Short mmCIF file of C-alpha atoms in Angstrom, two decimals:
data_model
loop_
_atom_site.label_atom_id
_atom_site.label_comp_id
_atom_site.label_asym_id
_atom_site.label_seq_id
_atom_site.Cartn_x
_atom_site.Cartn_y
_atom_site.Cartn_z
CA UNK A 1 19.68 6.19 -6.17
CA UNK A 2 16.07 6.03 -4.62
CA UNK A 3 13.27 5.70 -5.85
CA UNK A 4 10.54 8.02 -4.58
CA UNK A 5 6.62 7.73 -5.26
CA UNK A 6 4.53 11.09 -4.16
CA UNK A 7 0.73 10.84 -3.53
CA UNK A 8 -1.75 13.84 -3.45
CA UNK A 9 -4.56 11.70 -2.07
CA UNK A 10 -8.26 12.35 -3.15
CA UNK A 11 -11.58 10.22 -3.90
CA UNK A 12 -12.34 11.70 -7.22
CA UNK A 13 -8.86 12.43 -8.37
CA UNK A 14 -5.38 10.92 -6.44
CA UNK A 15 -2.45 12.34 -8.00
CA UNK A 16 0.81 10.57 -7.76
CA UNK A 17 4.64 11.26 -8.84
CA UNK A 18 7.53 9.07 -9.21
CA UNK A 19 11.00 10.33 -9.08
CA UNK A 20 14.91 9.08 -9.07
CA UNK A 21 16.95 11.18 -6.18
CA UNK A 22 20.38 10.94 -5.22
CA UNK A 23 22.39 13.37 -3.46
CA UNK A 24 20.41 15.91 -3.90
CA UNK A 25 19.62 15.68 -7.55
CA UNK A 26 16.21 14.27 -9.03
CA UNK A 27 15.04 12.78 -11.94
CA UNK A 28 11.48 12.52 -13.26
CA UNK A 29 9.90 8.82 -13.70
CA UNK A 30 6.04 9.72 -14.18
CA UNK A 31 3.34 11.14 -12.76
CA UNK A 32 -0.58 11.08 -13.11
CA UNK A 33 -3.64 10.46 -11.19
CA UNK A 34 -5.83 7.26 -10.58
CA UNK A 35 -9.25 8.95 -11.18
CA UNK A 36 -12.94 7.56 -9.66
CA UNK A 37 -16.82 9.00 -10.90
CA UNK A 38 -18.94 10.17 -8.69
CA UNK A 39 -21.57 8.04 -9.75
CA UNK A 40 -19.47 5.07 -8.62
CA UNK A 41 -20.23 3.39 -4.83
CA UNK A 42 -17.78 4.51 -2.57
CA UNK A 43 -16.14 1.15 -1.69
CA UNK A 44 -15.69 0.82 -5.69
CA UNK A 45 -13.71 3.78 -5.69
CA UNK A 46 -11.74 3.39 -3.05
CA UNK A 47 -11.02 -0.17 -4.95
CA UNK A 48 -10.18 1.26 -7.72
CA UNK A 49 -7.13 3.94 -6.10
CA UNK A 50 -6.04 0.59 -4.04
CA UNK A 51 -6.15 -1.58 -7.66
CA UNK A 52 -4.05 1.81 -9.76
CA UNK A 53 -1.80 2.49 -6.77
CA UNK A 54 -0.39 -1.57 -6.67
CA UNK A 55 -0.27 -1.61 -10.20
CA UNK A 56 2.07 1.37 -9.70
CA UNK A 57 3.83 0.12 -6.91
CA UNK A 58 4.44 -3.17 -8.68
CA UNK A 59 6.08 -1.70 -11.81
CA UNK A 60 8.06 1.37 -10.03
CA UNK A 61 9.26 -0.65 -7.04
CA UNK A 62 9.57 2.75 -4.95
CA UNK A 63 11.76 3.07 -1.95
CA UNK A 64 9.66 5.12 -0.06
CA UNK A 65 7.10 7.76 -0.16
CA UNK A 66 5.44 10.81 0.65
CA UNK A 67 2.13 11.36 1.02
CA UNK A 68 0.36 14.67 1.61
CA UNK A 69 -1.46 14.98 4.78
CA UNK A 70 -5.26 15.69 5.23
CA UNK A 71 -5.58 19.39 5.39
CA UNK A 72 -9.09 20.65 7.11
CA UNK A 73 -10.99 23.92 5.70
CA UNK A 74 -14.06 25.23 6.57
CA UNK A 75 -15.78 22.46 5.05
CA UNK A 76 -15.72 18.76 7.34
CA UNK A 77 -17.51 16.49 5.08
CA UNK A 78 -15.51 17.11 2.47
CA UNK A 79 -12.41 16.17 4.29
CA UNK A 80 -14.31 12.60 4.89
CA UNK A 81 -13.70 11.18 1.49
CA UNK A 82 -9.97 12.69 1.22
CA UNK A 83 -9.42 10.98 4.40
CA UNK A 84 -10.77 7.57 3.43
CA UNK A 85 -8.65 7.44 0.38
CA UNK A 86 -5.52 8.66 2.28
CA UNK A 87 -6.22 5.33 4.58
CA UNK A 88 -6.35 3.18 1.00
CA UNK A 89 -3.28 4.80 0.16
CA UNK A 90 -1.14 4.31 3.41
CA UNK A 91 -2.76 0.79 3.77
CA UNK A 92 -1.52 -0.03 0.32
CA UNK A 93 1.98 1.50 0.61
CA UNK A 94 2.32 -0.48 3.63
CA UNK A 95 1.14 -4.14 2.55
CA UNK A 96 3.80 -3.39 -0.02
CA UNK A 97 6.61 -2.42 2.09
CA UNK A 98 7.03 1.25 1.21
CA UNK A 99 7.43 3.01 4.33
CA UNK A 100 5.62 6.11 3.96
CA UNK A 101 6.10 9.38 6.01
CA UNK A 102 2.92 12.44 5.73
CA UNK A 103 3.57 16.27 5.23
CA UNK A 104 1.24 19.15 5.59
CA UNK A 105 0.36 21.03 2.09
CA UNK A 106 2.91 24.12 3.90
CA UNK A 107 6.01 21.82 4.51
CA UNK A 108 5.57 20.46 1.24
CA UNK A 109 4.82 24.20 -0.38
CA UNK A 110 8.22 25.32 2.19
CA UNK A 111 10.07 22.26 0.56
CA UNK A 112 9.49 22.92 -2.57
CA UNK A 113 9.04 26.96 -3.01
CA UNK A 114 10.55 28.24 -0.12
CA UNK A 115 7.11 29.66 1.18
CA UNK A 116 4.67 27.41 3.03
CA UNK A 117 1.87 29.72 1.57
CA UNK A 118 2.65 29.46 -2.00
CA UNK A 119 -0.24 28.92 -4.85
CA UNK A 120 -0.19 26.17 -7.07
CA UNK A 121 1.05 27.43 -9.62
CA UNK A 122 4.16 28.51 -7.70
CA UNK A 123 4.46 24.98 -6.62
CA UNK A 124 4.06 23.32 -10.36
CA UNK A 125 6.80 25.73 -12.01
CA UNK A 126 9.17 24.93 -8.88
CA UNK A 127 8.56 21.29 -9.39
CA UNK A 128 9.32 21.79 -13.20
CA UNK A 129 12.56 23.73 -12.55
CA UNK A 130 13.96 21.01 -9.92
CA UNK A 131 13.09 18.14 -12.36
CA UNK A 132 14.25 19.92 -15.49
CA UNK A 133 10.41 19.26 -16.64
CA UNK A 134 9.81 21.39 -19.89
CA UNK A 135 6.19 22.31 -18.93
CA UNK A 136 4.28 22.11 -15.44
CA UNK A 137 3.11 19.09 -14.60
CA UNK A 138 -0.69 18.24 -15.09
CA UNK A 139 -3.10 18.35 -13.24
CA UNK A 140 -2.43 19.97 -10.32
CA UNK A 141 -2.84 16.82 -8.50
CA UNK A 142 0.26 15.09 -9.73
CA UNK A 143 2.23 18.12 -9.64
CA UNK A 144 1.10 18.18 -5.76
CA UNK A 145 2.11 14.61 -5.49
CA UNK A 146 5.45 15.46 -7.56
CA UNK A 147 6.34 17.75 -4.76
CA UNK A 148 5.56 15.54 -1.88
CA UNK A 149 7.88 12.91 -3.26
CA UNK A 150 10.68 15.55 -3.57
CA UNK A 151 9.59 17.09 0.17
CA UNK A 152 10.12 12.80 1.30
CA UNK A 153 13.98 12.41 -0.40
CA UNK A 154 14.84 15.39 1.03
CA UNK A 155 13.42 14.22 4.37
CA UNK A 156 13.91 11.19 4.18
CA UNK A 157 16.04 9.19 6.97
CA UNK A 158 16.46 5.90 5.50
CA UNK A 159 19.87 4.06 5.48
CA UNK A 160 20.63 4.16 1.91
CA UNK A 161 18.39 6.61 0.68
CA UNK A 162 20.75 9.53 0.65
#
């Protein structure tokens, strides 16, 4: 069995999900998010995502990971602080040895729902149903996260994963 740790990156709010897959079948671990203020300085709170993620990594031991990629709206600036955590996050994964692969929010939505243009909502009761969850994961963050690390087993290409 695998174990398989999910990140939704974000500056105020990275959601992450740990699951147990084997042959096809998953099992929920956790999930949550590692959450900054606003009124923090930007280094602190990229810090602080690096300090919760290796705490994470460090009791979970994951196999590998799957982290959704940046997705770009309207809005650039935005996207800057999403991006800058995403680094802290692959930078992380990798000083640790988790090899990481990225997915767009539609592969993971297509993984997941069966429609790369499903809501989240869709995408939280379809991660509840495949890990037998009784309610949808909260927030939508680590549901997000939740999804990516089922979108990486099912991907995934590592000798022993499967």
């Amino acid at each position: 069995m695998a174990v398989v740790l999910g990140i939704d990156p974000g500056l105020a709010a990275t959601g992450y999900g740990v699951i147990r897959a084997h042959a096809g079948r998953f099992e929920w671990i956790e999930h949550g998010v590692f959450s900054t203020s606003a009124g923090d300085h930007p280094g602190s709170r990229l810090l602080q995502i690096a300090d919760g993620l290796r705490a994470l990594i460090e009791r979970v031991r994951p196999d590998i990971a799957g982290v959704e990629s940046l997705y770009f709206t309207k809005n650039v600036s935005s996207a800057i602080p999403v991006a800058q955590a995403r680094g802290v996050v692959l930078l992380t994964l990798e000083e640790h040895g988790v090899r990481a692969e990225e997915y767009t929010p539609q592969i993971i939505k297509q993984a997941v729902v069966g429609a790369g243009q499903a809501d989240k909502e869709q995408v939280g009761q379809m991660v509840r149903v495949i890990l037998g969850l009784r309610e949808v994961p909260r927030p939508d963050h680590a549901a997000d996260a939740l999804a990516a690390a089922i979108t990486r087993f099912n991907h995934a290409d590592a000798p022993g994963v499967q």
